[in-house]
Amino acid sequence: MTSRPELQAPPEIFYNDAEARKYTSSSRIIEIQAKITDRALELLALPDDGVPRLLLDIGCGSGLSGETLTEYGHQWIGLDISQSMLNVALERETDGDLLLGDMGQGLGIRPGVIDGAISISAVQWLCNADKSSHNPRLRLKAFFESLYKCLARGARAVLQVYPENVHQRELILGFAMRSGFAGGVVVDYPHSARSRKEYLVLTCGPPSISSTVPKGKDGDYESCSDDDSGEDEENQTVRMAAPRKRQKITKRGKGREWVLKKKEQMRRKGNAVPPDSKYTARKRKARF
């Protein structure tokens, strides 16, 4: 089994001029990349009204996914950290606007202007510390917070990922949830070692009918995974719990809302409870 690319070198080094051209010239990769992008667009669930949308392709590489977006009539912005990949995209005269940047430092896009975002086999790179200054947790936090900000309300992001293990999957999910997203993981072909695909389907905003996680696919499919190892999974859809609203906690314990709730429960049980006042749950001053 070949070593995973993200374990060999940072993306801007691994995808040098030679590797970028090799990747883009492979007819197999072009075909499979188009199929994965088709699936990502399907999960994106854009309105079928014929109106072009502005989409973001994170880790766009040489623009293979962007070609599929263009075929569907959408405008797109591509972001990638590899200058070599972007150079190939320019040579191929892709229709999207290309940005050179590190998604681990934030996307740097105006709030609320993106109608949908996709990413093909890129986000798992954030789980590796390629430099002494890199902290995977801080990089994931910066990425998901900036992604949430740039999406329009109710818009979706579909991120196809190849997590190395369960810990990476939970790490990615956890930071997506903390950033305010609703959604979960869709697993296509979960019982196939080579064809298994994971899509993180996220909705910008609180949980609603529109944030319901779609079903995964099953059947025969060819894989272009950088890591062909797979594991069986009973459910094709893994739902992600909505982030809970944090309760205000005082230095001495629970907040006023919690205290009032407990006092009401005691009253229902028939216990003698002091009346509520403006001093309820208020911190006492230090006595000398």
PDB file of C-alpha atoms in Angstrom:
ATOM      1  CA  MET A   1       0.000   0.000   0.000  1.00  0.00           C
ATOM      2  CA  THR A   2       1.383   3.417  -0.960  1.00  0.00           C
ATOM      3  CA  SER A   3       2.016   5.952   1.759  1.00  0.00           C
ATOM      4  CA  ARG A   4      -0.520   8.722   2.126  1.00  0.00           C
ATOM      5  CA  PRO A   5       0.635  11.950   0.384  1.00  0.00           C
ATOM      6  CA  GLU A   6       0.053  14.094   3.482  1.00  0.00           C
ATOM      7  CA  LEU A   7       2.541  11.914   5.396  1.00  0.00           C
ATOM      8  CA  GLN A   8       5.287  12.385   2.805  1.00  0.00           C
ATOM      9  CA  ALA A   9       5.548  16.174   2.545  1.00  0.00           C
ATOM     10  CA  PRO A  10       3.521  19.397   2.922  1.00  0.00           C
ATOM     11  CA  PRO A  11       1.071  19.902   0.028  1.00  0.00           C
ATOM     12  CA  GLU A  12       2.946  22.860  -1.457  1.00  0.00           C
ATOM     13  CA  ILE A  13       6.066  20.659  -1.657  1.00  0.00           C
ATOM     14  CA  PHE A  14       4.502  17.304  -2.525  1.00  0.00           C
ATOM     15  CA  TYR A  15       2.558  18.812  -5.450  1.00  0.00           C
ATOM     16  CA  ASN A  16       5.563  20.288  -7.240  1.00  0.00           C
ATOM     17  CA  ASP A  17       5.687  20.946 -10.989  1.00  0.00           C
ATOM     18  CA  ALA A  18       6.276  17.299 -11.897  1.00  0.00           C
ATOM     19  CA  GLU A  19       3.620  15.885  -9.563  1.00  0.00           C
ATOM     20  CA  ALA A  20       1.072  18.532 -10.592  1.00  0.00           C
ATOM     21  CA  ARG A  21       1.440  17.675 -14.278  1.00  0.00           C
ATOM     22  CA  LYS A  22       1.427  13.942 -13.577  1.00  0.00           C
ATOM     23  CA  TYR A  23      -1.779  14.263 -11.536  1.00  0.00           C
ATOM     24  CA  THR A  24      -3.549  16.374 -14.133  1.00  0.00           C
ATOM     25  CA  SER A  25      -2.530  14.229 -17.120  1.00  0.00           C
ATOM     26  CA  SER A  26      -3.973  10.991 -15.672  1.00  0.00           C
ATOM     27  CA  SER A  27      -7.186  10.124 -17.526  1.00  0.00           C
ATOM     28  CA  ARG A  28      -8.241   7.879 -14.639  1.00  0.00           C
ATOM     29  CA  ILE A  29      -7.890  10.666 -12.076  1.00  0.00           C
ATOM     30  CA  ILE A  30      -9.735  13.115 -14.341  1.00  0.00           C
ATOM     31  CA  GLU A  31     -12.656  10.706 -14.724  1.00  0.00           C
ATOM     32  CA  ILE A  32     -12.908   9.789 -11.045  1.00  0.00           C
ATOM     33  CA  GLN A  33     -12.479  13.409  -9.939  1.00  0.00           C
ATOM     34  CA  ALA A  34     -15.413  14.364 -12.156  1.00  0.00           C
ATOM     35  CA  LYS A  35     -17.574  11.615 -10.585  1.00  0.00           C
ATOM     36  CA  ILE A  36     -16.731  12.703  -7.046  1.00  0.00           C
ATOM     37  CA  THR A  37     -17.478  16.329  -7.924  1.00  0.00           C
ATOM     38  CA  ASP A  38     -20.821  15.267  -9.428  1.00  0.00           C
ATOM     39  CA  ARG A  39     -21.648  13.542  -6.148  1.00  0.00           C
ATOM     40  CA  ALA A  40     -20.557  16.601  -4.142  1.00  0.00           C
ATOM     41  CA  LEU A  41     -22.855  18.807  -6.225  1.00  0.00           C
ATOM     42  CA  GLU A  42     -25.695  16.352  -5.670  1.00  0.00           C
ATOM     43  CA  LEU A  43     -25.150  16.547  -1.902  1.00  0.00           C
ATOM     44  CA  LEU A  44     -24.858  20.330  -2.129  1.00  0.00           C
ATOM     45  CA  ALA A  45     -28.561  20.325  -3.108  1.00  0.00           C
ATOM     46  CA  LEU A  46     -28.565  23.678  -4.894  1.00  0.00           C
ATOM     47  CA  PRO A  47     -31.971  25.007  -6.036  1.00  0.00           C
ATOM     48  CA  ASP A  48     -32.917  23.693  -9.467  1.00  0.00           C
ATOM     49  CA  ASP A  49     -33.984  27.071 -10.865  1.00  0.00           C
ATOM     50  CA  GLY A  50     -31.369  27.570 -13.586  1.00  0.00           C
ATOM     51  CA  VAL A  51     -29.689  30.437 -11.723  1.00  0.00           C
ATOM     52  CA  PRO A  52     -25.864  30.188 -11.634  1.00  0.00           C
ATOM     53  CA  ARG A  53     -24.388  30.095  -8.139  1.00  0.00           C
ATOM     54  CA  LEU A  54     -21.061  31.314  -6.799  1.00  0.00           C
ATOM     55  CA  LEU A  55     -19.266  28.256  -5.421  1.00  0.00           C
ATOM     56  CA  LEU A  56     -15.987  27.808  -3.572  1.00  0.00           C
ATOM     57  CA  ASP A  57     -13.636  24.932  -4.445  1.00  0.00           C
ATOM     58  CA  ILE A  58     -11.278  24.411  -1.487  1.00  0.00           C
ATOM     59  CA  GLY A  59      -8.073  22.668  -2.516  1.00  0.00           C
ATOM     60  CA  CYS A  60      -8.951  23.182  -6.173  1.00  0.00           C
ATOM     61  CA  GLY A  61      -5.576  21.943  -7.456  1.00  0.00           C
ATOM     62  CA  SER A  62      -5.306  22.188 -11.237  1.00  0.00           C
ATOM     63  CA  GLY A  63      -9.027  22.895 -11.659  1.00  0.00           C
ATOM     64  CA  LEU A  64     -10.338  19.396 -12.431  1.00  0.00           C
ATOM     65  CA  SER A  65     -13.308  19.810 -10.085  1.00  0.00           C
ATOM     66  CA  GLY A  66     -13.832  23.344 -11.341  1.00  0.00           C
ATOM     67  CA  GLU A  67     -14.415  22.044 -14.867  1.00  0.00           C
ATOM     68  CA  THR A  68     -17.400  20.071 -13.572  1.00  0.00           C
ATOM     69  CA  LEU A  69     -18.719  23.171 -11.784  1.00  0.00           C
ATOM     70  CA  THR A  70     -18.415  25.124 -15.037  1.00  0.00           C
ATOM     71  CA  GLU A  71     -20.279  22.406 -16.944  1.00  0.00           C
ATOM     72  CA  TYR A  72     -23.194  22.856 -14.547  1.00  0.00           C
ATOM     73  CA  GLY A  73     -23.197  26.587 -15.308  1.00  0.00           C
ATOM     74  CA  HIS A  74     -21.865  27.853 -11.984  1.00  0.00           C
ATOM     75  CA  GLN A  75     -19.268  30.513 -11.243  1.00  0.00           C
ATOM     76  CA  TRP A  76     -16.507  29.404  -8.897  1.00  0.00           C
ATOM     77  CA  ILE A  77     -13.513  30.487  -6.880  1.00  0.00           C
ATOM     78  CA  GLY A  78     -10.656  28.036  -6.376  1.00  0.00           C
ATOM     79  CA  LEU A  79      -8.257  28.090  -3.428  1.00  0.00           C
ATOM     80  CA  ASP A  80      -5.074  26.025  -3.231  1.00  0.00           C
ATOM     81  CA  ILE A  81      -1.737  26.152  -1.420  1.00  0.00           C
ATOM     82  CA  SER A  82       0.295  24.676  -4.305  1.00  0.00           C
ATOM     83  CA  GLN A  83       1.591  27.263  -6.770  1.00  0.00           C
ATOM     84  CA  SER A  84       2.488  24.456  -9.184  1.00  0.00           C
ATOM     85  CA  MET A  85      -1.092  23.187  -9.229  1.00  0.00           C
ATOM     86  CA  LEU A  86      -2.445  26.683  -9.845  1.00  0.00           C
ATOM     87  CA  ASN A  87       0.070  27.208 -12.648  1.00  0.00           C
ATOM     88  CA  VAL A  88      -1.273  24.097 -14.383  1.00  0.00           C
ATOM     89  CA  ALA A  89      -4.811  25.399 -13.870  1.00  0.00           C
ATOM     90  CA  LEU A  90      -3.834  28.673 -15.573  1.00  0.00           C
ATOM     91  CA  GLU A  91      -2.257  26.784 -18.469  1.00  0.00           C
ATOM     92  CA  ARG A  92      -5.492  24.813 -18.874  1.00  0.00           C
ATOM     93  CA  GLU A  93      -7.419  28.129 -18.915  1.00  0.00           C
ATOM     94  CA  THR A  94      -9.932  27.156 -16.269  1.00  0.00           C
ATOM     95  CA  ASP A  95     -12.917  29.477 -15.926  1.00  0.00           C
ATOM     96  CA  GLY A  96     -12.696  29.993 -12.163  1.00  0.00           C
ATOM     97  CA  ASP A  97     -10.926  32.710 -10.196  1.00  0.00           C
ATOM     98  CA  LEU A  98      -7.841  31.204  -8.546  1.00  0.00           C
ATOM     99  CA  LEU A  99      -6.430  32.096  -5.138  1.00  0.00           C
ATOM    100  CA  LEU A 100      -3.103  31.012  -3.668  1.00  0.00           C
ATOM    101  CA  GLY A 101      -3.567  30.478   0.052  1.00  0.00           C
ATOM    102  CA  ASP A 102      -3.449  28.177   3.053  1.00  0.00           C
ATOM    103  CA  MET A 103      -6.926  27.135   4.211  1.00  0.00           C
ATOM    104  CA  GLY A 104      -5.445  26.446   7.653  1.00  0.00           C
ATOM    105  CA  GLN A 105      -4.959  30.190   8.090  1.00  0.00           C
ATOM    106  CA  GLY A 106      -8.551  31.024   7.159  1.00  0.00           C
ATOM    107  CA  LEU A 107     -10.169  31.565   3.774  1.00  0.00           C
ATOM    108  CA  GLY A 108     -10.178  35.366   3.756  1.00  0.00           C
ATOM    109  CA  ILE A 109     -13.432  35.691   1.782  1.00  0.00           C
ATOM    110  CA  ARG A 110     -16.162  38.276   2.429  1.00  0.00           C
ATOM    111  CA  PRO A 111     -18.915  37.081   4.786  1.00  0.00           C
ATOM    112  CA  GLY A 112     -22.078  35.613   3.310  1.00  0.00           C
ATOM    113  CA  VAL A 113     -21.143  35.759  -0.394  1.00  0.00           C
ATOM    114  CA  ILE A 114     -20.641  32.035  -1.169  1.00  0.00           C
ATOM    115  CA  ASP A 115     -23.683  29.976  -2.216  1.00  0.00           C
ATOM    116  CA  GLY A 116     -21.980  26.624  -1.641  1.00  0.00           C
ATOM    117  CA  ALA A 117     -18.559  25.074  -1.091  1.00  0.00           C
ATOM    118  CA  ILE A 118     -16.946  21.791  -2.091  1.00  0.00           C
ATOM    119  CA  SER A 119     -13.602  20.209  -1.316  1.00  0.00           C
ATOM    120  CA  ILE A 120     -12.180  17.008  -2.783  1.00  0.00           C
ATOM    121  CA  SER A 121      -9.586  15.168  -0.686  1.00  0.00           C
ATOM    122  CA  ALA A 122      -8.076  18.242   0.943  1.00  0.00           C
ATOM    123  CA  VAL A 123      -9.324  18.877   4.489  1.00  0.00           C
ATOM    124  CA  GLN A 124      -7.502  15.884   6.031  1.00  0.00           C
ATOM    125  CA  TRP A 125      -4.194  17.663   5.266  1.00  0.00           C
ATOM    126  CA  LEU A 126      -5.026  20.048   8.142  1.00  0.00           C
ATOM    127  CA  CYS A 127      -4.665  17.198  10.637  1.00  0.00           C
ATOM    128  CA  ASN A 128      -0.884  17.103  10.089  1.00  0.00           C
ATOM    129  CA  ALA A 129       1.664  19.503  11.542  1.00  0.00           C
ATOM    130  CA  ASP A 130       3.992  20.170   8.610  1.00  0.00           C
ATOM    131  CA  LYS A 131       5.852  22.974  10.385  1.00  0.00           C
ATOM    132  CA  SER A 132       6.837  23.678  13.970  1.00  0.00           C
ATOM    133  CA  SER A 133       4.355  26.561  13.967  1.00  0.00           C
ATOM    134  CA  HIS A 134       1.462  24.348  12.841  1.00  0.00           C
ATOM    135  CA  ASN A 135      -1.155  23.257  15.363  1.00  0.00           C
ATOM    136  CA  PRO A 136      -3.785  21.013  13.701  1.00  0.00           C
ATOM    137  CA  ARG A 137      -6.502  22.084  16.152  1.00  0.00           C
ATOM    138  CA  LEU A 138      -5.906  25.778  15.576  1.00  0.00           C
ATOM    139  CA  ARG A 139      -5.756  25.263  11.808  1.00  0.00           C
ATOM    140  CA  LEU A 140      -9.031  23.314  11.752  1.00  0.00           C
ATOM    141  CA  LYS A 141     -10.631  25.990  13.921  1.00  0.00           C
ATOM    142  CA  ALA A 142      -9.488  28.802  11.611  1.00  0.00           C
ATOM    143  CA  PHE A 143     -10.661  26.889   8.532  1.00  0.00           C
ATOM    144  CA  PHE A 144     -14.165  25.997   9.717  1.00  0.00           C
ATOM    145  CA  GLU A 145     -14.841  29.380  11.320  1.00  0.00           C
ATOM    146  CA  SER A 146     -13.849  31.224   8.134  1.00  0.00           C
ATOM    147  CA  LEU A 147     -15.858  28.752   6.011  1.00  0.00           C
ATOM    148  CA  TYR A 148     -18.946  29.341   8.147  1.00  0.00           C
ATOM    149  CA  LYS A 149     -18.577  33.113   7.816  1.00  0.00           C
ATOM    150  CA  CYS A 150     -18.216  33.199   4.027  1.00  0.00           C
ATOM    151  CA  LEU A 151     -21.260  30.975   3.340  1.00  0.00           C
ATOM    152  CA  ALA A 152     -24.697  32.467   2.832  1.00  0.00           C
ATOM    153  CA  ARG A 153     -27.305  31.590   5.442  1.00  0.00           C
ATOM    154  CA  GLY A 154     -28.631  28.085   4.764  1.00  0.00           C
ATOM    155  CA  ALA A 155     -25.878  27.279   2.235  1.00  0.00           C
ATOM    156  CA  ARG A 156     -24.114  23.938   2.306  1.00  0.00           C
ATOM    157  CA  ALA A 157     -20.515  22.804   2.243  1.00  0.00           C
ATOM    158  CA  VAL A 158     -19.660  19.290   1.031  1.00  0.00           C
ATOM    159  CA  LEU A 159     -16.163  18.174   1.957  1.00  0.00           C
ATOM    160  CA  GLN A 160     -14.974  14.817   0.633  1.00  0.00           C
ATOM    161  CA  VAL A 161     -12.282  13.573   3.001  1.00  0.00           C
ATOM    162  CA  TYR A 162      -9.980  10.604   3.558  1.00  0.00           C
ATOM    163  CA  PRO A 163      -9.379  10.596   7.340  1.00  0.00           C
ATOM    164  CA  GLU A 164      -6.465   8.409   8.342  1.00  0.00           C
ATOM    165  CA  ASN A 165      -8.253   7.024  11.398  1.00  0.00           C
ATOM    166  CA  VAL A 166     -11.222   7.486  13.718  1.00  0.00           C
ATOM    167  CA  HIS A 167      -9.376  10.151  15.710  1.00  0.00           C
ATOM    168  CA  GLN A 168      -8.945  12.341  12.607  1.00  0.00           C
ATOM    169  CA  ARG A 169     -12.595  11.884  11.670  1.00  0.00           C
ATOM    170  CA  GLU A 170     -13.747  12.938  15.135  1.00  0.00           C
ATOM    171  CA  LEU A 171     -11.300  15.845  15.165  1.00  0.00           C
ATOM    172  CA  ILE A 172     -12.624  17.222  11.869  1.00  0.00           C
ATOM    173  CA  LEU A 173     -16.258  16.683  12.890  1.00  0.00           C
ATOM    174  CA  GLY A 174     -15.716  18.267  16.262  1.00  0.00           C
ATOM    175  CA  PHE A 175     -14.328  21.540  14.942  1.00  0.00           C
ATOM    176  CA  ALA A 176     -17.032  21.736  12.262  1.00  0.00           C
ATOM    177  CA  MET A 177     -19.667  21.393  14.976  1.00  0.00           C
ATOM    178  CA  ARG A 178     -18.059  23.986  17.240  1.00  0.00           C
ATOM    179  CA  SER A 179     -18.028  26.488  14.389  1.00  0.00           C
ATOM    180  CA  GLY A 180     -21.844  26.434  14.195  1.00  0.00           C
ATOM    181  CA  PHE A 181     -22.484  23.980  11.364  1.00  0.00           C
ATOM    182  CA  ALA A 182     -25.299  21.445  11.350  1.00  0.00           C
ATOM    183  CA  GLY A 183     -25.086  18.206   9.398  1.00  0.00           C
ATOM    184  CA  GLY A 184     -23.022  15.033   9.473  1.00  0.00           C
ATOM    185  CA  VAL A 185     -21.098  12.463   7.450  1.00  0.00           C
ATOM    186  CA  VAL A 186     -22.454  10.666   4.380  1.00  0.00           C
ATOM    187  CA  VAL A 187     -20.624   7.418   3.590  1.00  0.00           C
ATOM    188  CA  ASP A 188     -20.911   5.987   0.072  1.00  0.00           C
ATOM    189  CA  TYR A 189     -20.142   2.290  -0.478  1.00  0.00           C
ATOM    190  CA  PRO A 190     -19.313   1.703   3.224  1.00  0.00           C
ATOM    191  CA  HIS A 191     -18.528  -2.008   2.814  1.00  0.00           C
ATOM    192  CA  SER A 192     -16.027  -1.589  -0.019  1.00  0.00           C
ATOM    193  CA  ALA A 193     -12.369  -1.211   0.900  1.00  0.00           C
ATOM    194  CA  ARG A 194     -11.471   0.619  -2.337  1.00  0.00           C
ATOM    195  CA  SER A 195     -14.666   2.470  -3.190  1.00  0.00           C
ATOM    196  CA  ARG A 196     -15.590   3.851   0.235  1.00  0.00           C
ATOM    197  CA  LYS A 197     -16.089   7.631   0.181  1.00  0.00           C
ATOM    198  CA  GLU A 198     -16.822   9.964   3.075  1.00  0.00           C
ATOM    199  CA  TYR A 199     -18.522  13.324   2.573  1.00  0.00           C
ATOM    200  CA  LEU A 200     -18.864  15.845   5.368  1.00  0.00           C
ATOM    201  CA  VAL A 201     -22.181  17.563   4.555  1.00  0.00           C
ATOM    202  CA  LEU A 202     -22.528  20.814   6.503  1.00  0.00           C
ATOM    203  CA  THR A 203     -25.258  23.444   6.562  1.00  0.00           C
ATOM    204  CA  CYS A 204     -24.593  27.033   7.586  1.00  0.00           C
ATOM    205  CA  GLY A 205     -27.080  27.811  10.321  1.00  0.00           C
ATOM    206  CA  PRO A 206     -29.126  25.988  12.976  1.00  0.00           C
ATOM    207  CA  PRO A 207     -30.581  22.495  12.313  1.00  0.00           C
ATOM    208  CA  SER A 208     -33.657  22.484  10.070  1.00  0.00           C
ATOM    209  CA  ILE A 209     -35.331  20.426   7.374  1.00  0.00           C
ATOM    210  CA  SER A 210     -32.755  21.699   4.877  1.00  0.00           C
ATOM    211  CA  SER A 211     -29.918  20.420   7.072  1.00  0.00           C
ATOM    212  CA  THR A 212     -31.126  16.801   7.029  1.00  0.00           C
ATOM    213  CA  VAL A 213     -28.214  14.539   6.123  1.00  0.00           C
ATOM    214  CA  PRO A 214     -28.757  12.640   2.820  1.00  0.00           C
ATOM    215  CA  LYS A 215     -28.419   8.872   2.515  1.00  0.00           C
ATOM    216  CA  GLY A 216     -25.187   7.272   1.361  1.00  0.00           C
ATOM    217  CA  LYS A 217     -24.888   5.169  -1.777  1.00  0.00           C
ATOM    218  CA  ASP A 218     -24.102   1.475  -2.083  1.00  0.00           C
ATOM    219  CA  GLY A 219     -23.015  -0.670  -5.017  1.00  0.00           C
ATOM    220  CA  ASP A 220     -20.023  -0.865  -7.354  1.00  0.00           C
ATOM    221  CA  TYR A 221     -17.714   2.089  -7.807  1.00  0.00           C
ATOM    222  CA  GLU A 222     -14.074   2.687  -8.705  1.00  0.00           C
ATOM    223  CA  SER A 223     -11.865   4.508  -6.268  1.00  0.00           C
ATOM    224  CA  CYS A 224      -9.208   7.172  -6.735  1.00  0.00           C
ATOM    225  CA  SER A 225      -8.466   7.441  -3.034  1.00  0.00           C
ATOM    226  CA  ASP A 226      -4.982   8.417  -1.924  1.00  0.00           C
ATOM    227  CA  ASP A 227      -5.444   5.762   0.750  1.00  0.00           C
ATOM    228  CA  ASP A 228      -7.188   2.564  -0.314  1.00  0.00           C
ATOM    229  CA  SER A 229      -7.545   1.196   3.188  1.00  0.00           C
ATOM    230  CA  GLY A 230     -11.149   1.034   4.354  1.00  0.00           C
ATOM    231  CA  GLU A 231     -13.275  -0.305   7.148  1.00  0.00           C
ATOM    232  CA  ASP A 232     -16.828  -1.594   7.269  1.00  0.00           C
ATOM    233  CA  GLU A 233     -19.419   0.682   8.729  1.00  0.00           C
ATOM    234  CA  GLU A 234     -22.924  -0.380   9.667  1.00  0.00           C
ATOM    235  CA  ASN A 235     -24.622   2.920   8.919  1.00  0.00           C
ATOM    236  CA  GLN A 236     -24.070   4.890   5.757  1.00  0.00           C
ATOM    237  CA  THR A 237     -24.995   8.160   7.434  1.00  0.00           C
ATOM    238  CA  VAL A 238     -23.395   9.527  10.579  1.00  0.00           C
ATOM    239  CA  ARG A 239     -25.329  12.443  12.008  1.00  0.00           C
ATOM    240  CA  MET A 240     -23.635  15.233  13.842  1.00  0.00           C
ATOM    241  CA  ALA A 241     -25.344  16.714  16.869  1.00  0.00           C
ATOM    242  CA  ALA A 242     -26.133  20.415  16.735  1.00  0.00           C
ATOM    243  CA  PRO A 243     -23.913  22.592  18.903  1.00  0.00           C
ATOM    244  CA  ARG A 244     -25.513  23.293  22.264  1.00  0.00           C
ATOM    245  CA  LYS A 245     -25.925  26.834  23.439  1.00  0.00           C
ATOM    246  CA  ARG A 246     -23.465  27.396  26.216  1.00  0.00           C
ATOM    247  CA  GLN A 247     -24.989  28.339  29.546  1.00  0.00           C
ATOM    248  CA  LYS A 248     -23.487  31.260  31.381  1.00  0.00           C
ATOM    249  CA  ILE A 249     -21.481  29.954  34.295  1.00  0.00           C
ATOM    250  CA  THR A 250     -20.421  32.110  37.234  1.00  0.00           C
ATOM    251  CA  LYS A 251     -17.149  31.630  39.021  1.00  0.00           C
ATOM    252  CA  ARG A 252     -19.025  30.080  41.944  1.00  0.00           C
ATOM    253  CA  GLY A 253     -21.001  27.587  39.843  1.00  0.00           C
ATOM    254  CA  LYS A 254     -24.101  27.550  37.670  1.00  0.00           C
ATOM    255  CA  GLY A 255     -25.749  30.676  36.277  1.00  0.00           C
ATOM    256  CA  ARG A 256     -28.969  32.401  37.306  1.00  0.00           C
ATOM    257  CA  GLU A 257     -31.068  30.496  34.761  1.00  0.00           C
ATOM    258  CA  TRP A 258     -29.976  27.168  36.220  1.00  0.00           C
ATOM    259  CA  VAL A 259     -30.673  28.316  39.810  1.00  0.00           C
ATOM    260  CA  LEU A 260     -34.198  29.529  38.929  1.00  0.00           C
ATOM    261  CA  LYS A 261     -34.944  26.238  37.197  1.00  0.00           C
ATOM    262  CA  LYS A 262     -33.844  24.235  40.234  1.00  0.00           C
ATOM    263  CA  LYS A 263     -35.873  26.416  42.604  1.00  0.00           C
ATOM    264  CA  GLU A 264     -38.987  25.864  40.476  1.00  0.00           C
ATOM    265  CA  GLN A 265     -38.433  22.106  40.593  1.00  0.00           C
ATOM    266  CA  MET A 266     -38.191  22.256  44.416  1.00  0.00           C
ATOM    267  CA  ARG A 267     -41.451  24.229  44.611  1.00  0.00           C
ATOM    268  CA  ARG A 268     -43.250  21.588  42.544  1.00  0.00           C
ATOM    269  CA  LYS A 269     -42.103  18.980  45.059  1.00  0.00           C
ATOM    270  CA  GLY A 270     -43.693  21.025  47.846  1.00  0.00           C
ATOM    271  CA  ASN A 271     -40.485  22.215  49.450  1.00  0.00           C
ATOM    272  CA  ALA A 272     -40.170  25.620  51.063  1.00  0.00           C
ATOM    273  CA  VAL A 273     -38.119  27.773  48.693  1.00  0.00           C
ATOM    274  CA  PRO A 274     -37.160  31.454  49.195  1.00  0.00           C
ATOM    275  CA  PRO A 275     -38.857  33.805  46.678  1.00  0.00           C
ATOM    276  CA  ASP A 276     -36.956  34.895  43.591  1.00  0.00           C
ATOM    277  CA  SER A 277     -35.400  38.333  43.594  1.00  0.00           C
ATOM    278  CA  LYS A 278     -32.771  40.389  41.870  1.00  0.00           C
ATOM    279  CA  TYR A 279     -30.252  38.902  44.292  1.00  0.00           C
ATOM    280  CA  THR A 280     -30.947  35.303  43.258  1.00  0.00           C
ATOM    281  CA  ALA A 281     -27.720  33.590  42.114  1.00  0.00           C
ATOM    282  CA  ARG A 282     -25.826  36.837  42.504  1.00  0.00           C
ATOM    283  CA  LYS A 283     -22.260  36.426  43.671  1.00  0.00           C
ATOM    284  CA  ARG A 284     -21.666  37.655  47.189  1.00  0.00           C
ATOM    285  CA  LYS A 285     -18.932  40.136  47.863  1.00  0.00           C
ATOM    286  CA  ALA A 286     -15.876  38.953  49.709  1.00  0.00           C
ATOM    287  CA  ARG A 287     -16.074  39.543  53.456  1.00  0.00           C
ATOM    288  CA  PHE A 288     -13.200  40.931  55.413  1.00  0.00           C
TER     289      PHE A 288
END
